[in-house]
Amino acid sequence: MPARLEQVLALNLAKEVRKDARVIRAAAAPGQTSLDSLVLETKAIDRDFLRRVARFPVEIVIRYEEIEPVRRRRIERLFAAAQRVLSTWAPGQGAREALRCAFPGAELEALLRELLALYGEETLALSRSVRVPTLLKPLRDVAARRLVGVMDSVSARLAKEAAAAMNLR
């Protein structure tokens, strides 16, 4: 993989971690942060990402009208899941045990699959934000669909393995 692409992907991953961390922190203080304000915060994180990748030979113009419905569903689901874990977390209990109590059995795997599927949907929508010459748009779209296909197959395995690992300890 070209070094520049690796850098963009690393910055993108860091951006997504920042967004999710913000949603989880908001779940720890319910009532203080609205869904609308979380969506606005994710847009600010996106703008910071776009400033950082401006030096790379790719133009990204995020089309929020297409992305926001999927992003909202992902934020809502992550927020609810974080609240569920935090509400069942007993004093002296570790994070793993709290997660197991909040999402017993196959529930954790289902949650992870759902969240990862929403990431895939958002990735597909975001792929159309990458500006390419008209002749290359079909190629961009095929590449994006293949990427999301890989994400889907890997996410199913990842969700299963992560849930199994949580239940072993």
CSV table of C-alpha atoms in Angstrom, one decimal:
chain,number,residue,atom,x,y,z
A,1,MET,CA,0.0,0.0,0.0
A,2,PRO,CA,1.5,3.4,-0.9
A,3,ALA,CA,2.8,5.4,2.1
A,4,ARG,CA,0.5,8.4,1.4
A,5,LEU,CA,-2.6,6.2,1.3
A,6,GLU,CA,-1.5,4.6,4.6
A,7,GLN,CA,-1.2,8.0,6.1
A,8,VAL,CA,-4.7,9.0,5.0
A,9,LEU,CA,-6.2,5.8,6.3
A,10,ALA,CA,-4.4,6.2,9.6
A,11,LEU,CA,-5.7,9.8,9.9
A,12,ASN,CA,-9.2,8.5,9.0
A,13,LEU,CA,-9.1,5.8,11.7
A,14,ALA,CA,-7.9,8.4,14.3
A,15,LYS,CA,-10.8,10.6,13.2
A,16,GLU,CA,-13.4,7.8,13.7
A,17,VAL,CA,-11.9,7.0,17.1
A,18,ARG,CA,-12.2,10.6,18.2
A,19,LYS,CA,-15.9,10.6,17.1
A,20,ASP,CA,-16.7,7.4,19.0
A,21,ALA,CA,-14.9,8.5,22.1
A,22,ARG,CA,-16.9,11.7,22.1
A,23,VAL,CA,-20.2,9.8,21.8
A,24,ILE,CA,-19.2,7.5,24.7
A,25,ARG,CA,-18.2,10.4,26.9
A,26,ALA,CA,-21.5,12.0,26.2
A,27,ALA,CA,-23.3,8.8,27.2
A,28,ALA,CA,-21.5,9.1,30.6
A,29,ALA,CA,-23.3,12.4,31.2
A,30,PRO,CA,-26.8,11.9,29.7
A,31,GLY,CA,-29.0,14.9,29.3
A,32,GLN,CA,-26.0,17.2,28.8
A,33,THR,CA,-25.4,16.5,25.1
A,34,SER,CA,-28.0,16.2,22.4
A,35,LEU,CA,-27.8,14.0,19.3
A,36,ASP,CA,-27.8,17.2,17.2
A,37,SER,CA,-24.8,18.6,19.1
A,38,LEU,CA,-22.9,15.2,18.7
A,39,VAL,CA,-23.6,15.3,14.9
A,40,LEU,CA,-22.2,18.8,14.8
A,41,GLU,CA,-19.1,17.7,16.8
A,42,THR,CA,-18.5,14.9,14.3
A,43,LYS,CA,-18.6,17.5,11.5
A,44,ALA,CA,-16.0,19.6,13.3
A,45,ILE,CA,-13.8,16.5,13.6
A,46,ASP,CA,-14.4,15.9,9.9
A,47,ARG,CA,-13.2,19.4,9.1
A,48,ASP,CA,-10.1,18.9,11.1
A,49,PHE,CA,-9.4,15.7,9.2
A,50,LEU,CA,-10.0,17.5,5.9
A,51,ARG,CA,-7.4,20.1,6.9
A,52,ARG,CA,-4.9,17.4,7.7
A,53,VAL,CA,-5.4,15.6,4.4
A,54,ALA,CA,-5.4,18.7,2.3
A,55,ARG,CA,-1.7,18.2,1.5
A,56,PHE,CA,-2.5,14.8,-0.2
A,57,PRO,CA,-3.5,14.6,-3.9
A,58,VAL,CA,-7.1,13.9,-3.2
A,59,GLU,CA,-10.1,16.2,-2.9
A,60,ILE,CA,-12.8,15.3,-0.5
A,61,VAL,CA,-16.1,17.3,-0.3
A,62,ILE,CA,-18.3,15.6,2.3
A,63,ARG,CA,-21.9,15.3,1.2
A,64,TYR,CA,-23.6,15.4,4.6
A,65,GLU,CA,-27.1,15.1,3.1
A,66,GLU,CA,-26.2,11.5,2.1
A,67,ILE,CA,-24.0,10.6,5.1
A,68,GLU,CA,-25.9,12.2,8.0
A,69,PRO,CA,-28.8,9.7,8.3
A,70,VAL,CA,-26.5,6.7,8.6
A,71,ARG,CA,-24.1,8.6,10.9
A,72,ARG,CA,-27.1,9.6,13.1
A,73,ARG,CA,-28.2,5.9,13.4
A,74,ARG,CA,-24.6,4.9,14.3
A,75,ILE,CA,-24.3,7.6,16.9
A,76,GLU,CA,-27.7,6.8,18.4
A,77,ARG,CA,-26.8,3.1,18.6
A,78,LEU,CA,-23.3,3.7,20.1
A,79,PHE,CA,-24.7,6.2,22.6
A,80,ALA,CA,-27.4,3.7,23.7
A,81,ALA,CA,-24.9,0.9,24.0
A,82,ALA,CA,-22.5,3.0,26.0
A,83,GLN,CA,-25.4,4.1,28.3
A,84,ARG,CA,-26.4,0.4,28.8
A,85,VAL,CA,-22.9,-0.6,29.8
A,86,LEU,CA,-22.5,2.4,32.1
A,87,SER,CA,-25.9,1.8,33.7
A,88,THR,CA,-25.0,-1.8,34.6
A,89,TRP,CA,-21.4,-1.2,35.7
A,90,ALA,CA,-21.2,-2.1,39.3
A,91,PRO,CA,-18.7,-0.5,41.7
A,92,GLY,CA,-15.4,-2.5,41.7
A,93,GLN,CA,-16.3,-4.2,38.4
A,94,GLY,CA,-13.9,-4.2,35.5
A,95,ALA,CA,-14.8,-2.9,32.1
A,96,ARG,CA,-15.0,-6.4,30.5
A,97,GLU,CA,-17.3,-7.7,33.1
A,98,ALA,CA,-19.5,-4.6,32.8
A,99,LEU,CA,-19.7,-5.2,29.0
A,100,ARG,CA,-20.5,-8.8,29.5
A,101,CYS,CA,-23.3,-7.9,31.9
A,102,ALA,CA,-24.8,-5.3,29.6
A,103,PHE,CA,-24.5,-7.5,26.5
A,104,PRO,CA,-24.7,-11.2,27.5
A,105,GLY,CA,-24.3,-14.1,25.1
A,106,ALA,CA,-24.8,-13.3,21.5
A,107,GLU,CA,-26.0,-9.7,22.1
A,108,LEU,CA,-22.4,-8.3,22.1
A,109,GLU,CA,-21.7,-9.9,18.7
A,110,ALA,CA,-25.0,-8.6,17.3
A,111,LEU,CA,-24.2,-5.1,18.6
A,112,LEU,CA,-20.7,-5.1,17.1
A,113,ARG,CA,-22.0,-6.4,13.7
A,114,GLU,CA,-24.6,-3.7,13.7
A,115,LEU,CA,-22.1,-0.9,14.5
A,116,LEU,CA,-19.6,-2.2,11.9
A,117,ALA,CA,-22.4,-2.5,9.3
A,118,LEU,CA,-23.3,1.1,9.9
A,119,TYR,CA,-19.6,2.0,9.4
A,120,GLY,CA,-19.7,0.2,6.1
A,121,GLU,CA,-22.8,2.1,5.0
A,122,GLU,CA,-21.2,5.4,6.0
A,123,THR,CA,-18.0,4.4,4.2
A,124,LEU,CA,-19.9,3.7,1.0
A,125,ALA,CA,-21.7,7.1,1.3
A,126,LEU,CA,-18.4,8.8,2.0
A,127,SER,CA,-16.7,7.3,-1.0
A,128,ARG,CA,-18.9,9.4,-3.2
A,129,SER,CA,-17.3,12.5,-1.5
A,130,VAL,CA,-13.9,11.7,-3.0
A,131,ARG,CA,-13.6,13.9,-6.1
A,132,VAL,CA,-12.4,12.2,-9.2
A,133,PRO,CA,-12.6,13.0,-12.9
A,134,THR,CA,-15.9,11.9,-14.5
A,135,LEU,CA,-14.3,9.0,-16.4
A,136,LEU,CA,-13.0,7.5,-13.1
A,137,LYS,CA,-16.3,7.7,-11.2
A,138,PRO,CA,-17.4,4.2,-12.2
A,139,LEU,CA,-14.0,2.8,-11.0
A,140,ARG,CA,-14.3,4.8,-7.7
A,141,ASP,CA,-17.8,3.3,-7.2
A,142,VAL,CA,-16.7,-0.3,-7.9
A,143,ALA,CA,-13.7,0.1,-5.6
A,144,ALA,CA,-15.9,1.5,-2.8
A,145,ARG,CA,-18.4,-1.3,-3.2
A,146,ARG,CA,-15.6,-3.9,-3.0
A,147,LEU,CA,-14.1,-2.2,0.0
A,148,VAL,CA,-17.5,-2.3,1.8
A,149,GLY,CA,-17.9,-5.9,0.8
A,150,VAL,CA,-14.5,-6.7,2.4
A,151,MET,CA,-15.5,-4.6,5.4
A,152,ASP,CA,-18.7,-6.6,5.8
A,153,SER,CA,-17.0,-10.0,5.6
A,154,VAL,CA,-14.2,-9.0,8.0
A,155,SER,CA,-16.6,-7.3,10.4
A,156,ALA,CA,-18.7,-10.4,10.8
A,157,ARG,CA,-15.6,-12.4,11.7
A,158,LEU,CA,-14.3,-9.6,13.9
A,159,ALA,CA,-17.6,-9.2,15.8
A,160,LYS,CA,-17.7,-13.0,16.4
A,161,GLU,CA,-14.0,-13.2,17.5
A,162,ALA,CA,-14.3,-10.1,19.8
A,163,ALA,CA,-17.5,-11.3,21.4
A,164,ALA,CA,-15.9,-14.7,22.0
A,165,ALA,CA,-12.8,-13.2,23.5
A,166,MET,CA,-15.0,-11.1,25.9
A,167,ASN,CA,-16.8,-14.2,27.0
A,168,LEU,CA,-13.7,-16.3,27.6
A,169,ARG,CA,-12.2,-14.0,30.2
